[in-house]
Amino acid sequence: MCGIIGYVGDKQAAPILLEGLSKLEYRGYDSAGIAVFSEGKIEVKKSRGRLSVLSELTDGGKAVIGNVGIGHTRWATHGEPSDVNSHPHLSSSGRFAVVHNGIIENYIPLKKKLIDKGIKFISETDTEVIAHLFEYYYNGNMIETMSKVIERVDGSYALGILAVDHPDEFIAVRKASPLIVGLGDGENFVASDVTAILNHTRDIYYLEDDEIVVLKKDSVKVYNIDGEEIKKEQFTVNWDISAAEKGGYEHFMMKEIEEQPKALSETINPRIQNGRIVLDNISLTGDDISRINKIYIIACGSAYHVGVVGKYVIEKMCRIPVETIIASEFRYCDPIVTENDLAIIISQSGETADTLAALKEAKAKGARTIGIVNVVGSSIANASDDVLYTWAGPEIAVATTKAYSTQLSVIYMLSVYMADKLGRLSNAEYDKLVSEIKKLPDYVAQILKSKDQVQFLASKFFNSHSIFFIGRNLDYAVSLEGSLKLKEISYIHSEAYAAGELKHGTISLIEEGTLVVALATNDELFDKTVSNIKEVKARGAVVVGVTKESQQHKSDCGDYIIELPGTESVFMPSLAVIPLQLFGYYVASLKGCDIDKPRNLAKSVTVE
Ligand code: F6R
């Protein structure tokens, strides 16, 4: 989704803004622009298309002189991608420039009111109302004006605003859209995420909803909506700059697939101390857990697929009913939530609008909430009662891989922890589960050594029109993720089905040569899945089977077999997903797709 960067300092702003925007490209965008104070006025350069167009227009930023500016990459919501709809937007007099991430839900009545007052709009965006409102309410005091504006708008926003009367500063605010403040030496920044400013500073403030920040080159002051100054805690980001660079890989996605053993180690190792699972500062006592009536796991997309695994794992280990639900469904179904329920909210970005809203809904209804989040200080992390961070580092490719894997590992640890507190595990069972969780990074590293086989399979099937993924229980949960990985980056139609469900309709789609990827990693269900494999083969399907190396009858599960090391059945999703990620990647690569930035997608979905 949209990306924002702001700079104030002694350096020329435009090249820094362009560099920051290039780091935010991964979020997804269709146009870009900058506004810089230049010789007593605000100079705006913007255009539809890739950042390279804007860079050409400004000679890499060199052609725009000035030391204070804001920049934006836009992912169109209101109005098509076009030069005029691109941000920044100017007020009628050109004295104010605005960049915005989010959606102003009441922009229509606001626009009407402003039009009635004679103000002319030139774009179709919701954002333009902010520029005009700011001018309308401006009384010389930037903080008071900002407060007035945000009191009148509904929806989500991260805003950066320049005002001609204040050429040494800019002002920003956020609500339900990400924005962090970067604290430099004689220069300061705002950005949608830390990757945009890591080359300049690691010291940051996380802004809370409706905190207003005024940035000058030597000072950063944060205010609440009443204009009272607030003291903020400073954080230091420990992400390595190289984590946000491609480092020789052709795509971030492959780099991130390869980073999974490290990401898993960093997520798991600190939480296993002397053979015991330690969940950061979360204290869920045995009593707390035994009082849990129901667990909701709430998320979107791949994070939801982690939740589907979580349902099987937690129900099996803890015998507590779990409902995994898509956040956008949860928030509007008037869910039956009680004070004895636990809501586990999963999100890489920590900013997904639907997930955040669902979290608030669960909390409002009395549930205790635990966030499983990758981005420190993000909205979901801030709003959850407790947070378990996935230490995957920055994930840049739109298609998630390492965040998915680390989320799974946190679900496993949480589940074993709860099962133990409930007294459901013998010492031997507990030790075995913990030791297998510890081995996950090694298993994944081992699977990554056989990439060639998956690449070969991709070369055989990359011209398919439609590919099905099937499995039972946990294998079904992983099928959902394998299918999503493939379709989102290769644009091949794909569906995931619970293997036993195929014959209730979908099997009619199987024809001669249709590829079915069948997951059969669970020994207890192996024969059942093999029956389903036989059914599709009898209708002409070609089957790639994914099973354990140790499975005696592995040759029954496909025409081509991908063998995995064996671990506890409940943890097999962590292993089975790896070849599926690789398959999606290689198919997309052979089709020449834009792997890291698939069409129409954004990394962080900050609008509903
Ligand atoms: C798919 C993918 C998305 C995200 C979803 C939730 O590869 O990455 O489906 O999983 O948009 O995003 P987060 O985890 O940031 O809430």
XYZ file of C-alpha atoms and ligand atoms in Angstrom:
624
model
C 0.000 0.000 0.000
C 1.029 3.634 -0.089
C 4.417 4.581 1.288
C 5.395 7.850 2.958
C 8.766 9.442 3.587
C 9.589 12.879 4.969
C 12.940 14.603 5.426
C 14.236 17.751 7.116
C 17.951 18.484 7.447
C 20.870 20.145 5.698
C 21.080 17.786 2.759
C 19.190 18.079 -0.495
C 15.859 16.449 0.300
C 14.734 15.092 -3.060
C 17.429 12.421 -3.572
C 16.849 11.232 0.007
C 13.110 11.102 -0.584
C 13.592 9.097 -3.788
C 15.964 6.697 -2.060
C 13.465 6.243 0.799
C 10.630 5.665 -1.642
C 12.689 3.024 -3.437
C 12.885 1.139 -0.132
C 9.098 1.354 0.161
C 8.459 0.116 -3.389
C 7.857 -3.398 -2.083
C 4.671 -2.209 -0.395
C 3.050 -1.960 -3.832
C 2.305 1.258 -5.765
C 1.262 2.628 -9.100
C 2.481 6.234 -8.942
C 4.911 8.354 -6.982
C 5.616 11.955 -6.085
C 7.548 14.391 -3.939
C 7.034 17.924 -2.609
C 9.982 20.045 -1.522
C 10.295 23.620 -0.204
C 12.146 25.338 -2.968
C 12.844 29.053 -3.206
C 9.896 30.187 -1.108
C 7.317 27.849 -2.550
C 6.398 24.181 -2.580
C 7.595 22.391 -5.680
C 5.696 19.209 -6.523
C 6.864 16.531 -8.953
C 4.733 13.466 -9.428
C 3.789 10.933 -12.007
C 1.985 7.727 -12.672
C 4.124 4.618 -13.008
C 7.328 3.360 -11.502
C 9.683 5.408 -9.388
C 12.142 5.436 -12.293
C 9.752 7.820 -14.096
C 9.837 10.247 -11.164
C 13.566 9.855 -10.900
C 13.983 10.740 -14.577
C 11.651 13.697 -14.165
C 13.814 15.095 -11.367
C 17.245 13.935 -12.513
C 17.451 11.559 -9.560
C 16.195 14.382 -7.309
C 19.078 16.693 -8.204
C 16.802 19.039 -10.140
C 14.636 19.790 -7.081
C 16.523 22.119 -4.753
C 15.574 22.288 -1.065
C 16.197 20.670 2.311
C 12.700 19.850 3.527
C 10.284 17.558 1.726
C 7.766 14.749 1.710
C 7.413 11.855 -0.711
C 4.825 9.225 -1.504
C 4.190 6.048 -3.420
C 0.474 5.615 -4.159
C -1.520 2.405 -4.422
C -4.753 3.612 -5.987
C -7.961 3.375 -3.982
C -10.000 6.471 -4.873
C -9.437 7.329 -8.510
C -7.370 5.551 -11.134
C -3.574 5.638 -11.152
C -2.806 8.927 -12.931
C -0.522 11.943 -12.633
C -3.285 14.095 -11.182
C -4.375 11.518 -8.608
C -0.775 10.949 -7.468
C 0.353 12.509 -4.205
C 1.415 15.028 -2.958
C -1.780 17.062 -3.273
C -1.735 20.829 -2.969
C -4.321 23.121 -1.412
C -5.933 25.638 -3.774
C -3.382 28.365 -3.040
C -0.460 25.933 -3.236
C 0.552 26.837 0.339
C 0.057 23.321 1.717
C 1.133 19.954 0.338
C -0.142 16.639 1.662
C 0.830 12.985 1.362
C -1.523 10.399 2.786
C -1.678 6.659 3.381
C -5.065 5.239 4.368
C -8.653 6.072 3.528
C -10.690 9.125 4.531
C -14.063 7.442 4.884
C -16.131 10.631 5.169
C -14.406 12.435 2.313
C -17.618 12.805 0.302
C -19.485 15.050 2.807
C -16.249 16.912 3.535
C -15.650 17.461 -0.166
C -19.211 18.646 -0.650
C -18.854 21.126 2.201
C -15.627 22.486 0.726
C -17.078 22.695 -2.787
C -20.047 24.646 -1.347
C -17.483 27.091 0.030
C -16.144 27.580 -3.491
C -13.107 25.318 -3.290
C -12.201 23.535 -6.526
C -11.009 19.931 -6.544
C -8.802 18.651 -9.291
C -8.316 14.976 -8.394
C -10.654 12.087 -7.632
C -8.825 11.212 -4.425
C -10.056 11.243 -0.861
C -6.707 12.780 0.121
C -7.280 16.096 -1.605
C -9.865 17.022 1.054
C -7.059 17.060 3.618
C -5.066 19.642 1.664
C -8.110 21.908 1.349
C -9.297 21.313 4.925
C -5.848 22.195 6.221
C -5.903 25.471 4.320
C -9.491 26.126 5.398
C -8.732 25.716 9.107
C -5.200 27.109 9.071
C -4.737 29.762 11.807
C -0.966 30.074 11.715
C -0.510 27.263 14.254
C 0.312 23.956 12.594
C -0.527 21.769 15.598
C -3.909 23.376 16.233
C -4.736 23.157 12.549
C -3.748 19.510 12.375
C -5.898 18.740 15.442
C -8.880 20.449 13.848
C -8.423 18.530 10.621
C -8.093 15.099 12.196
C -11.051 15.742 14.478
C -13.142 16.087 11.331
C -11.979 13.074 9.375
C -13.046 9.462 9.849
C -10.974 6.555 8.650
C -7.307 5.759 8.614
C -4.425 8.031 7.858
C -0.731 8.620 7.984
C -0.259 12.207 6.851
C 2.761 14.315 6.064
C 2.127 18.029 5.476
C 4.305 20.931 4.307
C 3.207 24.542 4.801
C 4.799 27.487 2.983
C 4.673 29.590 6.185
C 6.878 27.015 7.967
C 9.721 26.299 5.554
C 12.015 24.780 8.183
C 9.701 22.016 9.300
C 6.975 19.599 8.374
C 4.176 18.026 10.375
C 2.862 14.463 10.423
C 0.249 12.359 12.187
C -1.071 8.838 12.032
C -4.159 6.818 12.871
C -4.464 3.122 11.997
C -1.869 3.540 9.246
C 1.827 3.067 9.898
C 4.249 5.957 10.425
C 7.495 6.020 12.365
C 9.830 8.893 13.176
C 13.562 8.586 12.447
C 15.895 10.614 14.654
C 19.112 11.635 12.945
C 21.987 13.967 13.703
C 20.938 17.379 12.365
C 18.275 15.674 10.272
C 15.002 13.917 10.980
C 12.604 11.689 9.092
C 9.197 10.122 9.009
C 8.510 6.948 7.066
C 5.930 4.233 6.642
C 8.474 1.748 7.885
C 12.035 1.616 9.085
C 13.504 0.135 5.896
C 13.099 3.565 4.263
C 15.416 5.301 6.722
C 17.819 2.559 7.827
C 20.600 4.067 5.720
C 20.368 7.250 7.809
C 19.400 6.310 11.344
C 18.381 3.436 13.579
C 16.895 5.609 16.328
C 13.159 5.881 16.097
C 9.918 6.800 17.775
C 6.794 4.731 17.171
C 3.801 7.038 16.880
C 0.491 6.137 18.498
C -2.872 6.991 16.970
C -3.462 10.733 16.674
C -0.037 11.731 17.919
C 1.107 14.764 15.976
C 4.800 15.231 15.271
C 6.572 18.412 14.224
C 9.986 17.789 12.698
C 12.737 20.370 12.317
C 16.342 19.573 11.527
C 17.391 19.892 15.180
C 14.235 18.881 16.979
C 11.352 16.443 16.957
C 8.343 17.273 19.125
C 5.336 15.033 19.565
C 1.932 16.337 20.714
C -1.431 14.845 21.568
C -4.600 16.035 19.895
C -4.982 18.734 22.598
C -1.631 20.192 21.619
C 0.142 19.017 24.780
C 3.700 17.851 24.259
C 4.282 14.125 24.927
C 7.515 12.445 25.922
C 8.241 9.510 23.635
C 10.361 6.477 24.313
C 13.228 6.123 21.843
C 13.901 2.708 20.283
C 16.919 1.474 18.387
C 16.268 -0.791 15.419
C 18.574 -3.797 15.374
C 17.761 -4.855 11.804
C 20.806 -5.234 9.664
C 20.743 -2.925 6.615
C 21.638 -5.904 4.447
C 18.407 -7.559 5.589
C 16.542 -5.015 3.487
C 18.873 -5.370 0.453
C 18.838 -8.106 -2.181
C 22.416 -9.123 -1.414
C 23.137 -10.711 -4.784
C 19.815 -12.529 -5.131
C 17.691 -11.892 -8.181
C 14.604 -11.514 -6.031
C 13.858 -10.739 -2.413
C 11.522 -13.713 -2.369
C 14.329 -16.224 -2.956
C 16.543 -14.419 -0.469
C 13.772 -14.616 2.106
C 13.083 -18.292 1.371
C 16.766 -18.960 1.999
C 16.730 -16.867 5.170
C 14.166 -19.136 6.796
C 16.569 -21.284 8.838
C 18.063 -18.116 10.350
C 14.677 -16.488 10.917
C 13.422 -19.649 12.597
C 16.488 -19.898 14.830
C 16.109 -16.282 15.884
C 12.436 -16.782 16.669
C 12.807 -20.117 18.438
C 16.158 -20.123 20.248
C 15.583 -17.271 22.720
C 12.302 -18.910 23.719
C 13.739 -22.276 24.650
C 15.750 -22.002 27.832
C 17.100 -25.096 29.588
C 14.729 -27.235 27.563
C 11.663 -25.206 28.611
C 9.532 -22.900 26.478
C 9.618 -19.342 27.783
C 7.147 -16.987 26.180
C 8.811 -13.614 26.606
C 6.986 -11.709 29.340
C 3.650 -13.366 28.817
C 2.352 -15.038 31.876
C -0.425 -17.409 30.944
C -0.804 -19.502 34.053
C -2.307 -22.965 34.058
C -5.411 -21.414 35.668
C -5.664 -18.772 32.951
C -5.419 -21.431 30.281
C -7.853 -23.817 31.903
C -10.400 -20.985 32.027
C -10.162 -20.467 28.255
C -13.481 -21.361 26.744
C -12.555 -20.892 23.117
C -9.620 -19.628 21.101
C -10.092 -17.454 18.045
C -7.220 -17.177 15.611
C -7.745 -14.107 13.469
C -5.706 -13.048 10.450
C -5.687 -12.477 6.682
C -4.072 -14.284 3.755
C -1.039 -16.387 4.571
C -1.234 -15.395 8.226
C -4.743 -16.873 8.191
C -3.255 -20.069 6.762
C -0.922 -20.187 9.750
C -4.078 -19.959 11.842
C -5.565 -22.949 10.009
C -2.479 -24.954 11.028
C -2.867 -23.494 14.519
C -6.396 -24.806 14.850
C -5.320 -28.396 14.199
C -2.237 -28.134 16.400
C -3.815 -26.404 19.404
C -6.960 -28.526 19.366
C -4.894 -31.707 19.184
C -2.484 -30.719 21.926
C -4.686 -28.675 24.265
C -8.207 -29.925 23.518
C -9.505 -26.355 23.559
C -11.908 -25.474 20.723
C -10.261 -23.171 18.188
C -11.953 -21.168 15.476
C -9.675 -19.729 12.833
C -11.358 -16.888 11.072
C -10.504 -14.376 8.365
C -10.265 -10.939 9.961
C -12.560 -9.216 7.466
C -15.242 -11.809 8.262
C -14.756 -11.734 12.010
C -15.216 -8.001 12.290
C -18.632 -7.986 10.648
C -20.189 -11.207 11.929
C -21.019 -9.974 15.414
C -18.840 -12.754 16.810
C -19.806 -14.464 20.019
C -16.821 -13.615 22.194
C -16.695 -13.814 25.963
C -14.228 -12.828 28.642
C -13.111 -16.438 28.810
C -11.946 -16.420 25.216
C -8.461 -15.900 23.892
C -7.905 -14.185 20.547
C -4.612 -14.868 18.784
C -4.002 -12.241 16.132
C -1.408 -13.025 13.478
C 0.155 -10.392 11.239
C 3.554 -9.886 9.648
C 3.191 -6.147 9.133
C 1.148 -5.520 12.250
C -0.748 -2.950 10.191
C -3.337 -4.947 8.230
C -6.486 -2.853 8.550
C -8.970 -5.723 8.846
C -6.802 -7.615 11.316
C -6.363 -4.534 13.461
C -10.099 -3.856 13.460
C -10.842 -7.488 14.332
C -8.368 -7.292 17.214
C -10.174 -4.221 18.546
C -13.526 -5.996 18.192
C -12.276 -9.057 20.103
C -10.821 -6.838 22.827
C -13.958 -4.758 23.116
C -15.925 -7.948 23.683
C -13.639 -8.905 26.541
C -11.261 -11.453 25.022
C -7.641 -11.561 26.098
C -5.502 -10.894 23.010
C -2.085 -12.123 21.955
C -0.500 -10.667 18.817
C 1.972 -12.680 16.763
C 3.633 -9.868 14.866
C 6.855 -9.249 12.927
C 7.108 -5.469 13.040
C 8.047 -4.085 16.437
C 5.893 -1.192 17.562
C 3.290 -1.741 14.817
C -0.382 -1.015 15.463
C -1.336 -4.634 16.143
C 1.648 -5.099 18.445
C 0.658 -1.952 20.327
C -3.007 -2.838 20.587
C -2.597 -6.476 21.719
C -2.560 -7.341 25.428
C 0.567 -9.416 24.822
C 2.881 -9.718 21.841
C 5.009 -12.596 20.657
C 7.307 -11.213 18.000
C 8.459 -13.272 15.055
C 12.073 -12.328 14.562
C 12.054 -12.759 10.786
C 13.634 -9.376 10.026
C 12.247 -7.165 7.283
C 10.209 -9.045 4.715
C 10.262 -7.197 1.428
C 8.806 -9.605 -1.164
C 5.049 -9.207 -1.299
C 4.572 -12.971 -1.041
C 5.376 -13.928 2.504
C 7.702 -16.833 3.220
C 9.904 -16.302 6.259
C 7.184 -14.496 8.187
C 4.797 -17.410 7.538
C 7.407 -19.884 8.765
C 8.242 -17.960 11.905
C 4.547 -17.446 12.677
C 4.103 -21.218 12.523
C 6.970 -21.725 14.942
C 5.398 -19.306 17.422
C 2.078 -21.126 17.167
C 3.859 -24.409 17.927
C 5.630 -22.959 20.957
C 2.435 -21.386 22.256
C 0.576 -24.630 21.792
C 3.180 -26.809 23.544
C 3.403 -24.212 26.325
C -0.370 -24.273 26.876
C -0.636 -28.059 26.610
C 2.092 -28.380 29.244
C 0.374 -25.909 31.593
C -2.823 -27.913 31.186
C -0.953 -31.050 32.189
C -1.676 -32.716 28.882
C 1.898 -33.750 28.121
C 4.148 -36.224 29.849
C 7.710 -35.064 30.470
C 8.916 -37.294 27.654
C 6.318 -35.910 25.224
C 7.154 -32.348 26.196
C 10.889 -32.899 25.773
C 10.397 -34.545 22.395
C 8.187 -31.723 21.107
C 10.569 -29.033 22.329
C 13.568 -30.774 20.851
C 11.806 -31.123 17.467
C 10.865 -27.427 17.476
C 14.546 -26.649 18.051
C 15.476 -28.756 15.038
C 13.114 -26.993 12.622
C 15.783 -24.576 11.286
C 18.030 -27.549 10.424
C 15.228 -29.463 8.731
C 14.352 -26.433 6.640
C 18.010 -25.913 5.713
C 18.178 -29.556 4.644
C 15.103 -29.198 2.396
C 16.507 -26.050 0.818
C 19.468 -28.108 -0.401
C 17.137 -29.959 -2.810
C 15.906 -26.872 -4.635
C 16.943 -28.357 -7.986
C 14.259 -31.007 -7.882
C 11.560 -28.388 -7.368
C 13.059 -26.245 -10.122
C 12.874 -29.251 -12.445
C 9.208 -29.823 -11.581
C 8.481 -26.137 -12.163
C 10.063 -26.392 -15.612
C 7.697 -29.267 -16.445
C 4.530 -27.578 -15.247
C 4.937 -23.824 -15.602
C 2.607 -23.751 -18.590
C -0.322 -25.234 -16.642
C -3.668 -23.437 -16.751
C -4.792 -24.637 -13.401
C -3.082 -26.404 -10.514
C -4.748 -28.055 -7.523
C -3.287 -28.630 -4.081
C -4.835 -31.299 -1.879
C -4.243 -32.748 1.570
C -6.007 -33.708 4.761
C -5.904 -31.903 8.118
C -2.519 -30.175 8.478
C -1.664 -31.110 4.907
C -4.806 -29.291 3.831
C -3.734 -26.237 5.820
C -0.383 -26.238 4.001
C -2.141 -26.795 0.658
C -3.941 -23.494 1.192
C -0.610 -21.728 1.508
C 1.013 -23.574 -1.408
C -1.874 -22.658 -3.657
C -1.841 -19.003 -2.605
C 1.946 -18.746 -3.103
C 1.632 -20.120 -6.614
C -1.330 -18.064 -7.777
C -0.311 -14.727 -6.302
C 3.074 -14.612 -8.005
C 2.638 -16.746 -11.148
C -0.988 -15.792 -11.961
C -1.822 -19.449 -12.594
C -5.284 -20.367 -11.408
C -4.994 -22.622 -8.398
C -7.223 -24.033 -5.706
C -6.557 -25.893 -2.495
C -8.941 -28.584 -1.380
C -9.315 -30.860 1.566
C -8.529 -34.112 -0.247
C -11.723 -35.825 0.914
C -13.836 -32.953 -0.389
C -12.757 -33.141 -4.037
C -15.340 -35.674 -5.048
C -18.109 -33.410 -3.803
C -17.790 -31.248 -6.876
C -14.308 -30.055 -7.752
C -13.098 -33.328 -9.205
C -15.118 -32.484 -12.324
C -12.380 -29.945 -13.124
C -9.688 -32.612 -13.331
C -8.850 -33.543 -16.883
C -6.010 -35.196 -18.769
C -2.740 -33.648 -17.649
C -4.093 -31.439 -14.813
C -1.411 -31.031 -12.169
C -2.408 -31.969 -8.630
C 0.076 -31.397 -5.827
C -0.834 -33.863 -3.093
C 0.459 -33.493 0.436
C 0.642 -36.717 2.405
C 2.948 -36.078 5.325
C 0.752 -37.563 8.030
C 1.344 -41.295 8.412
C -2.067 -41.876 10.003
C -3.883 -40.302 7.073
C -1.513 -41.481 4.356
C -3.753 -44.261 3.008
C -6.770 -41.957 2.946
C -4.897 -39.358 0.949
C -3.535 -42.016 -1.401
C -7.144 -43.027 -2.167
C -7.856 -39.431 -3.185
C -4.679 -39.368 -5.269
C -5.894 -42.485 -7.074
C -9.236 -40.804 -7.737
C -7.622 -37.832 -9.475
C -5.118 -39.978 -11.347
C -7.974 -42.079 -12.673
C -9.353 -38.841 -14.195
C -6.055 -38.042 -15.924
C -4.281 -35.902 -13.314
C -0.514 -35.838 -13.032
C 0.380 -35.864 -9.337
C 3.341 -34.439 -7.490
C 3.304 -36.040 -4.035
C 4.907 -34.450 -0.994
C 5.598 -36.934 1.772
C 8.120 -38.081 4.342
C 11.347 -39.769 3.290
C 10.572 -42.429 5.875
C 7.131 -43.235 4.433
C 7.283 -46.852 3.279
C 4.734 -46.489 0.510
C 5.849 -43.098 -0.682
C 5.829 -44.148 -4.353
C 2.017 -44.472 -4.078
C 1.526 -40.777 -3.588
C 2.388 -39.431 -7.011
C 4.096 -39.539 -10.369
C 6.839 -37.367 -8.911
C 7.699 -37.492 -5.223
C 9.183 -34.733 -3.062
C 10.626 -36.307 0.066
C 10.880 -34.483 3.356
C 12.754 -35.279 6.548
C 10.466 -36.572 9.269
C 9.479 -34.735 12.404
C 6.423 -34.823 14.667
C 3.294 -34.796 12.456
C 2.115 -31.569 14.038
C 5.274 -29.777 12.859
C 5.310 -31.148 9.314
C 3.687 -27.958 7.899
C 6.967 -26.116 8.537
C 8.733 -28.599 6.281
C 6.054 -29.227 3.667
C 5.599 -25.542 2.889
C 9.204 -25.094 1.738
C 8.985 -26.981 -1.588
C 5.651 -25.281 -2.241
C 7.200 -21.821 -1.775
C 10.022 -22.845 -4.101
C 7.578 -24.227 -6.653
C 5.612 -20.957 -6.757
C 8.858 -19.022 -7.070
C 10.317 -21.092 -9.909
C 7.047 -21.232 -11.863
C 6.712 -17.440 -11.608
C 10.331 -16.997 -12.615
C 9.927 -19.225 -15.689
C 6.841 -17.235 -16.645
C 8.817 -14.001 -16.348
C 6.548 -12.546 -13.657
C 7.438 -9.618 -11.415
C 7.994 -11.949 -8.459
C 8.622 -9.458 -5.675
C 5.841 -7.102 -6.737
C 2.993 -9.128 -8.208
C 0.333 -7.172 -10.044
C -2.460 -5.570 -7.996
C -0.921 -6.613 -4.683
C 0.482 -4.608 -1.819
C 2.699 -5.836 0.986
C 0.922 -4.128 3.788
C -2.841 -3.876 3.344
C -3.624 -0.824 5.408
C -7.063 -0.216 3.934
C -10.185 -2.264 4.418
C 0.574 -13.645 0.863
C 0.647 -12.587 1.850
C -0.615 -12.025 2.355
C -0.486 -11.616 3.840
C -1.762 -10.894 4.290
C -1.686 -10.505 5.745
O 1.837 -14.100 0.486
O 1.710 -12.143 2.218
O -1.677 -12.896 2.170
O -0.257 -12.762 4.594
O -1.965 -9.751 3.501
O -0.651 -9.594 5.963
P -0.075 -9.360 7.411
O 0.565 -10.638 7.831
O 0.915 -8.248 7.254
O -1.229 -9.010 8.292
